[in-house]
Amino acid sequence: MLQTLTERLFDDTDRTDLDPFAIFEEWFAMAQDSEPNDPHAMALATADTSGLPDVRMVLLNRRDARGFCFFTNFESAKGNQLQANPQAAMVMHWKSLRRQVRMRGPVEQVTETEADEYFATRSRGSRIASATSKQSRPLANRQQMMDEVAALAAMIGDGEMNRPPHWSGYRLIPTAIEFWKDGEYRLHDRVRFARDLPGAAWTSTRLYP
């Protein structure tokens, strides 16, 4: 009988040649059907130059066999941290499924083409907001921000809002991906895939909860 990738993942006799990216796609498809809001939300952790960690919720906007992409203002706190320390960790938790996926590894900047393509999919209002927001920096009051948005919208008129140079994306290239599934009495299932370098072969290990 054919098994799902998840069944194979937690079958200790049949985990050979499993691709963690393919398992992620199986879980993500389930989350899209079950999560009431933002199945692509993830907690992203970075660290500043002193090593102090920082974490916030962002959206997973693209993914492929290379890694997992999110987009941001490069002048934001996370942008500055990733420029100085280009590695990160993230976790996606789907409460409806009682499952989570953790990843960590180096990050790289997406190409200009990738950034342009994704920026073009955003609503006009979101594009204008991305261009005006001085993300992570002090703001006197909300009205100041709204006035700046309105001024840019008026200046553009019916014209196109192009991607600003300070707005782009990062790709997390995982060297570790861990799948966690809730179990009775906190006897959870945990399997971690790891590799020494991006592009290397994966090895898998079951972990104590």
PDB file of C-alpha atoms in Angstrom:
ATOM      1  CA  MET A   1       0.000   0.000   0.000  1.00  0.00           C
ATOM      2  CA  LEU A   2       1.269   3.468  -0.874  1.00  0.00           C
ATOM      3  CA  GLN A   3       2.139   5.656   2.099  1.00  0.00           C
ATOM      4  CA  THR A   4       2.043   9.397   2.455  1.00  0.00           C
ATOM      5  CA  LEU A   5       5.364  11.115   2.956  1.00  0.00           C
ATOM      6  CA  THR A   6       4.298  11.855   6.533  1.00  0.00           C
ATOM      7  CA  GLU A   7       3.681   8.175   7.226  1.00  0.00           C
ATOM      8  CA  ARG A   8       7.122   7.369   5.846  1.00  0.00           C
ATOM      9  CA  LEU A   9       8.669  10.215   7.831  1.00  0.00           C
ATOM     10  CA  PHE A  10       7.602   8.699  11.137  1.00  0.00           C
ATOM     11  CA  ASP A  11       8.160   5.097  10.044  1.00  0.00           C
ATOM     12  CA  ASP A  12      11.609   4.300  11.408  1.00  0.00           C
ATOM     13  CA  THR A  13      12.037   1.480   8.894  1.00  0.00           C
ATOM     14  CA  ASP A  14      11.253   3.551   5.785  1.00  0.00           C
ATOM     15  CA  ARG A  15      12.855   6.986   5.800  1.00  0.00           C
ATOM     16  CA  THR A  16      15.479   6.424   3.125  1.00  0.00           C
ATOM     17  CA  ASP A  17      15.666   8.925   0.276  1.00  0.00           C
ATOM     18  CA  LEU A  18      12.967  11.181   1.727  1.00  0.00           C
ATOM     19  CA  ASP A  19      13.211  14.794   0.590  1.00  0.00           C
ATOM     20  CA  PRO A  20      12.388  17.258   3.403  1.00  0.00           C
ATOM     21  CA  PHE A  21      11.261  19.843   0.838  1.00  0.00           C
ATOM     22  CA  ALA A  22       8.668  17.377  -0.471  1.00  0.00           C
ATOM     23  CA  ILE A  23       7.488  16.607   3.071  1.00  0.00           C
ATOM     24  CA  PHE A  24       7.153  20.335   3.694  1.00  0.00           C
ATOM     25  CA  GLU A  25       4.935  20.664   0.623  1.00  0.00           C
ATOM     26  CA  GLU A  26       2.669  17.877   1.897  1.00  0.00           C
ATOM     27  CA  TRP A  27       2.319  19.604   5.281  1.00  0.00           C
ATOM     28  CA  PHE A  28       1.889  23.051   3.772  1.00  0.00           C
ATOM     29  CA  ALA A  29      -0.919  21.822   1.521  1.00  0.00           C
ATOM     30  CA  MET A  30      -2.701  20.471   4.594  1.00  0.00           C
ATOM     31  CA  ALA A  31      -2.199  23.786   6.399  1.00  0.00           C
ATOM     32  CA  GLN A  32      -3.693  25.700   3.477  1.00  0.00           C
ATOM     33  CA  ASP A  33      -6.846  23.599   3.853  1.00  0.00           C
ATOM     34  CA  SER A  34      -7.067  23.762   7.641  1.00  0.00           C
ATOM     35  CA  GLU A  35      -5.604  27.057   8.864  1.00  0.00           C
ATOM     36  CA  PRO A  36      -8.207  29.828   9.222  1.00  0.00           C
ATOM     37  CA  ASN A  37      -5.653  32.558   8.524  1.00  0.00           C
ATOM     38  CA  ASP A  38      -2.138  32.927   7.094  1.00  0.00           C
ATOM     39  CA  PRO A  39      -0.885  29.337   6.744  1.00  0.00           C
ATOM     40  CA  HIS A  40       2.329  30.899   5.383  1.00  0.00           C
ATOM     41  CA  ALA A  41       3.069  32.873   8.583  1.00  0.00           C
ATOM     42  CA  MET A  42       6.380  32.056  10.239  1.00  0.00           C
ATOM     43  CA  ALA A  43       8.514  33.268  13.102  1.00  0.00           C
ATOM     44  CA  LEU A  44      11.872  34.466  11.820  1.00  0.00           C
ATOM     45  CA  ALA A  45      14.861  34.691  14.166  1.00  0.00           C
ATOM     46  CA  THR A  46      18.003  36.709  13.446  1.00  0.00           C
ATOM     47  CA  ALA A  47      20.810  38.039  15.632  1.00  0.00           C
ATOM     48  CA  ASP A  48      22.496  41.415  15.890  1.00  0.00           C
ATOM     49  CA  THR A  49      26.246  42.028  15.891  1.00  0.00           C
ATOM     50  CA  SER A  50      26.445  41.334  19.632  1.00  0.00           C
ATOM     51  CA  GLY A  51      24.744  37.962  19.179  1.00  0.00           C
ATOM     52  CA  LEU A  52      21.476  39.046  20.826  1.00  0.00           C
ATOM     53  CA  PRO A  53      18.615  37.217  19.070  1.00  0.00           C
ATOM     54  CA  ASP A  54      15.567  38.938  17.638  1.00  0.00           C
ATOM     55  CA  VAL A  55      12.366  37.301  16.398  1.00  0.00           C
ATOM     56  CA  ARG A  56       9.232  38.447  14.571  1.00  0.00           C
ATOM     57  CA  MET A  57       6.422  37.066  12.447  1.00  0.00           C
ATOM     58  CA  VAL A  58       6.810  37.339   8.669  1.00  0.00           C
ATOM     59  CA  LEU A  59       5.250  35.638   5.659  1.00  0.00           C
ATOM     60  CA  LEU A  60       6.762  32.848   3.583  1.00  0.00           C
ATOM     61  CA  ASN A  61       6.200  34.237   0.107  1.00  0.00           C
ATOM     62  CA  ARG A  62       8.208  31.913  -2.146  1.00  0.00           C
ATOM     63  CA  ARG A  63       9.858  28.545  -1.860  1.00  0.00           C
ATOM     64  CA  ASP A  64      11.585  26.038  -4.111  1.00  0.00           C
ATOM     65  CA  ALA A  65      14.336  23.447  -3.936  1.00  0.00           C
ATOM     66  CA  ARG A  66      16.854  26.168  -3.085  1.00  0.00           C
ATOM     67  CA  GLY A  67      15.121  27.431   0.039  1.00  0.00           C
ATOM     68  CA  PHE A  68      12.433  29.598   1.621  1.00  0.00           C
ATOM     69  CA  CYS A  69      11.966  33.289   0.770  1.00  0.00           C
ATOM     70  CA  PHE A  70      10.595  36.280   2.626  1.00  0.00           C
ATOM     71  CA  PHE A  71      10.638  39.938   1.601  1.00  0.00           C
ATOM     72  CA  THR A  72      11.432  43.020   3.646  1.00  0.00           C
ATOM     73  CA  ASN A  73      12.864  46.506   3.829  1.00  0.00           C
ATOM     74  CA  PHE A  74      16.649  46.067   3.858  1.00  0.00           C
ATOM     75  CA  GLU A  75      16.907  49.129   6.119  1.00  0.00           C
ATOM     76  CA  SER A  76      14.744  47.474   8.807  1.00  0.00           C
ATOM     77  CA  ALA A  77      16.112  45.848  11.952  1.00  0.00           C
ATOM     78  CA  LYS A  78      16.031  42.397  10.395  1.00  0.00           C
ATOM     79  CA  GLY A  79      17.543  43.727   7.181  1.00  0.00           C
ATOM     80  CA  ASN A  80      20.468  45.267   9.066  1.00  0.00           C
ATOM     81  CA  GLN A  81      20.931  42.118  11.145  1.00  0.00           C
ATOM     82  CA  LEU A  82      20.944  39.868   8.101  1.00  0.00           C
ATOM     83  CA  GLN A  83      23.413  42.087   6.281  1.00  0.00           C
ATOM     84  CA  ALA A  84      25.794  41.829   9.249  1.00  0.00           C
ATOM     85  CA  ASN A  85      25.060  38.186  10.118  1.00  0.00           C
ATOM     86  CA  PRO A  86      23.591  36.375   7.084  1.00  0.00           C
ATOM     87  CA  GLN A  87      22.055  33.378   8.810  1.00  0.00           C
ATOM     88  CA  ALA A  88      18.653  32.805  10.364  1.00  0.00           C
ATOM     89  CA  ALA A  89      16.177  30.342  11.819  1.00  0.00           C
ATOM     90  CA  MET A  90      12.440  30.108  11.354  1.00  0.00           C
ATOM     91  CA  VAL A  91       9.497  28.087  12.578  1.00  0.00           C
ATOM     92  CA  MET A  92       6.048  27.550  11.123  1.00  0.00           C
ATOM     93  CA  HIS A  93       3.402  26.420  13.603  1.00  0.00           C
ATOM     94  CA  TRP A  94       0.009  25.208  12.387  1.00  0.00           C
ATOM     95  CA  LYS A  95      -2.219  25.001  15.441  1.00  0.00           C
ATOM     96  CA  SER A  96      -5.069  23.361  13.527  1.00  0.00           C
ATOM     97  CA  LEU A  97      -2.753  20.475  12.575  1.00  0.00           C
ATOM     98  CA  ARG A  98      -0.785  20.411  15.831  1.00  0.00           C
ATOM     99  CA  ARG A  99       2.393  20.423  13.774  1.00  0.00           C
ATOM    100  CA  GLN A 100       5.395  22.641  13.271  1.00  0.00           C
ATOM    101  CA  VAL A 101       8.431  22.864  11.016  1.00  0.00           C
ATOM    102  CA  ARG A 102      11.721  24.413  12.100  1.00  0.00           C
ATOM    103  CA  MET A 103      14.533  25.462   9.755  1.00  0.00           C
ATOM    104  CA  ARG A 104      17.911  27.133  10.093  1.00  0.00           C
ATOM    105  CA  GLY A 105      20.801  27.976   7.849  1.00  0.00           C
ATOM    106  CA  PRO A 106      22.522  30.744   5.876  1.00  0.00           C
ATOM    107  CA  VAL A 107      20.570  33.360   3.966  1.00  0.00           C
ATOM    108  CA  GLU A 108      21.194  34.972   0.602  1.00  0.00           C
ATOM    109  CA  GLN A 109      19.596  37.908  -1.150  1.00  0.00           C
ATOM    110  CA  VAL A 110      17.122  36.985  -3.878  1.00  0.00           C
ATOM    111  CA  THR A 111      17.813  38.204  -7.391  1.00  0.00           C
ATOM    112  CA  GLU A 112      16.538  41.544  -8.649  1.00  0.00           C
ATOM    113  CA  THR A 113      14.219  39.668 -11.005  1.00  0.00           C
ATOM    114  CA  GLU A 114      12.742  37.607  -8.174  1.00  0.00           C
ATOM    115  CA  ALA A 115      12.196  40.729  -6.085  1.00  0.00           C
ATOM    116  CA  ASP A 116      10.576  42.577  -8.988  1.00  0.00           C
ATOM    117  CA  GLU A 117       8.304  39.639  -9.785  1.00  0.00           C
ATOM    118  CA  TYR A 118       7.045  39.318  -6.238  1.00  0.00           C
ATOM    119  CA  PHE A 119       6.667  43.085  -5.745  1.00  0.00           C
ATOM    120  CA  ALA A 120       4.466  43.186  -8.849  1.00  0.00           C
ATOM    121  CA  THR A 121       2.053  40.673  -7.290  1.00  0.00           C
ATOM    122  CA  ARG A 122       1.352  42.928  -4.308  1.00  0.00           C
ATOM    123  CA  SER A 123      -1.619  45.252  -4.202  1.00  0.00           C
ATOM    124  CA  ARG A 124      -1.037  48.874  -5.185  1.00  0.00           C
ATOM    125  CA  GLY A 125      -1.614  49.983  -1.592  1.00  0.00           C
ATOM    126  CA  SER A 126       0.958  47.510  -0.289  1.00  0.00           C
ATOM    127  CA  ARG A 127       3.514  48.642  -2.860  1.00  0.00           C
ATOM    128  CA  ILE A 128       3.052  52.271  -1.866  1.00  0.00           C
ATOM    129  CA  ALA A 129       3.288  51.354   1.818  1.00  0.00           C
ATOM    130  CA  SER A 130       6.545  49.475   1.190  1.00  0.00           C
ATOM    131  CA  ALA A 131       8.020  52.522  -0.503  1.00  0.00           C
ATOM    132  CA  THR A 132       7.052  54.980   2.238  1.00  0.00           C
ATOM    133  CA  SER A 133       7.659  52.947   5.402  1.00  0.00           C
ATOM    134  CA  LYS A 134      10.928  53.639   7.204  1.00  0.00           C
ATOM    135  CA  GLN A 135      10.578  50.231   8.810  1.00  0.00           C
ATOM    136  CA  SER A 136      11.790  49.787  12.420  1.00  0.00           C
ATOM    137  CA  ARG A 137      12.604  53.490  12.828  1.00  0.00           C
ATOM    138  CA  PRO A 138      10.831  55.921  15.195  1.00  0.00           C
ATOM    139  CA  LEU A 139       7.503  57.411  14.072  1.00  0.00           C
ATOM    140  CA  ALA A 140       6.014  60.494  15.739  1.00  0.00           C
ATOM    141  CA  ASN A 141       2.424  59.395  15.213  1.00  0.00           C
ATOM    142  CA  ARG A 142       0.270  57.356  12.838  1.00  0.00           C
ATOM    143  CA  GLN A 143      -0.989  60.439  11.033  1.00  0.00           C
ATOM    144  CA  GLN A 144       2.523  61.264   9.849  1.00  0.00           C
ATOM    145  CA  MET A 145       2.758  57.839   8.198  1.00  0.00           C
ATOM    146  CA  MET A 146      -0.676  58.160   6.593  1.00  0.00           C
ATOM    147  CA  ASP A 147       0.212  61.618   5.258  1.00  0.00           C
ATOM    148  CA  GLU A 148       3.381  60.239   3.676  1.00  0.00           C
ATOM    149  CA  VAL A 149       1.430  57.402   2.058  1.00  0.00           C
ATOM    150  CA  ALA A 150      -1.157  59.844   0.709  1.00  0.00           C
ATOM    151  CA  ALA A 151       1.538  62.166  -0.649  1.00  0.00           C
ATOM    152  CA  LEU A 152       3.271  59.375  -2.558  1.00  0.00           C
ATOM    153  CA  ALA A 153      -0.028  58.063  -3.903  1.00  0.00           C
ATOM    154  CA  ALA A 154      -0.916  61.553  -5.152  1.00  0.00           C
ATOM    155  CA  MET A 155       2.502  62.029  -6.744  1.00  0.00           C
ATOM    156  CA  ILE A 156       2.260  58.721  -8.614  1.00  0.00           C
ATOM    157  CA  GLY A 157      -1.335  59.229  -9.686  1.00  0.00           C
ATOM    158  CA  ASP A 158      -2.239  56.518 -12.178  1.00  0.00           C
ATOM    159  CA  GLY A 159       1.407  55.691 -12.806  1.00  0.00           C
ATOM    160  CA  GLU A 160       3.197  52.499 -11.875  1.00  0.00           C
ATOM    161  CA  MET A 161       4.718  52.034  -8.415  1.00  0.00           C
ATOM    162  CA  ASN A 162       8.094  50.417  -9.027  1.00  0.00           C
ATOM    163  CA  ARG A 163       9.965  48.457  -6.397  1.00  0.00           C
ATOM    164  CA  PRO A 164      12.134  50.752  -4.283  1.00  0.00           C
ATOM    165  CA  PRO A 165      15.832  49.781  -4.130  1.00  0.00           C
ATOM    166  CA  HIS A 166      15.729  49.240  -0.355  1.00  0.00           C
ATOM    167  CA  TRP A 167      12.968  46.596  -0.648  1.00  0.00           C
ATOM    168  CA  SER A 168      13.860  43.056  -1.673  1.00  0.00           C
ATOM    169  CA  GLY A 169      13.994  39.556  -0.255  1.00  0.00           C
ATOM    170  CA  TYR A 170      16.100  36.905   1.381  1.00  0.00           C
ATOM    171  CA  ARG A 171      16.259  33.178   0.866  1.00  0.00           C
ATOM    172  CA  LEU A 172      16.948  30.932   3.834  1.00  0.00           C
ATOM    173  CA  ILE A 173      18.933  27.941   2.575  1.00  0.00           C
ATOM    174  CA  PRO A 174      18.333  25.312   5.246  1.00  0.00           C
ATOM    175  CA  THR A 175      21.071  23.123   6.625  1.00  0.00           C
ATOM    176  CA  ALA A 176      18.531  21.681   9.084  1.00  0.00           C
ATOM    177  CA  ILE A 177      14.772  21.080   8.776  1.00  0.00           C
ATOM    178  CA  GLU A 178      12.859  19.550  11.662  1.00  0.00           C
ATOM    179  CA  PHE A 179       9.324  18.170  11.520  1.00  0.00           C
ATOM    180  CA  TRP A 180       7.336  18.055  14.765  1.00  0.00           C
ATOM    181  CA  LYS A 181       3.977  16.352  15.233  1.00  0.00           C
ATOM    182  CA  ASP A 182       1.994  16.497  18.467  1.00  0.00           C
ATOM    183  CA  GLY A 183       1.686  13.261  20.431  1.00  0.00           C
ATOM    184  CA  GLU A 184      -0.374  12.109  23.404  1.00  0.00           C
ATOM    185  CA  TYR A 185       1.182  12.750  26.842  1.00  0.00           C
ATOM    186  CA  ARG A 186       3.708  15.045  25.126  1.00  0.00           C
ATOM    187  CA  LEU A 187       5.318  12.036  23.459  1.00  0.00           C
ATOM    188  CA  HIS A 188       5.693  14.030  20.263  1.00  0.00           C
ATOM    189  CA  ASP A 189       7.239  12.842  17.007  1.00  0.00           C
ATOM    190  CA  ARG A 190      10.336  14.785  15.957  1.00  0.00           C
ATOM    191  CA  VAL A 191      12.511  14.052  12.937  1.00  0.00           C
ATOM    192  CA  ARG A 192      15.357  16.327  11.914  1.00  0.00           C
ATOM    193  CA  PHE A 193      17.005  16.400   8.509  1.00  0.00           C
ATOM    194  CA  ALA A 194      20.501  17.891   8.453  1.00  0.00           C
ATOM    195  CA  ARG A 195      23.310  18.489   5.997  1.00  0.00           C
ATOM    196  CA  ASP A 196      26.743  20.025   6.400  1.00  0.00           C
ATOM    197  CA  LEU A 197      26.406  22.449   3.488  1.00  0.00           C
ATOM    198  CA  PRO A 198      23.642  23.633   1.156  1.00  0.00           C
ATOM    199  CA  GLY A 199      23.325  21.152  -1.674  1.00  0.00           C
ATOM    200  CA  ALA A 200      24.826  18.258   0.289  1.00  0.00           C
ATOM    201  CA  ALA A 201      22.936  15.041   0.982  1.00  0.00           C
ATOM    202  CA  TRP A 202      20.475  14.981   3.876  1.00  0.00           C
ATOM    203  CA  THR A 203      20.638  12.673   6.869  1.00  0.00           C
ATOM    204  CA  SER A 204      17.636  12.154   9.151  1.00  0.00           C
ATOM    205  CA  THR A 205      17.466  11.531  12.892  1.00  0.00           C
ATOM    206  CA  ARG A 206      14.534  10.892  15.202  1.00  0.00           C
ATOM    207  CA  LEU A 207      14.727  13.063  18.325  1.00  0.00           C
ATOM    208  CA  TYR A 208      13.369  12.712  21.822  1.00  0.00           C
ATOM    209  CA  PRO A 209      10.516  15.157  22.419  1.00  0.00           C
TER     210      PRO A 209
END
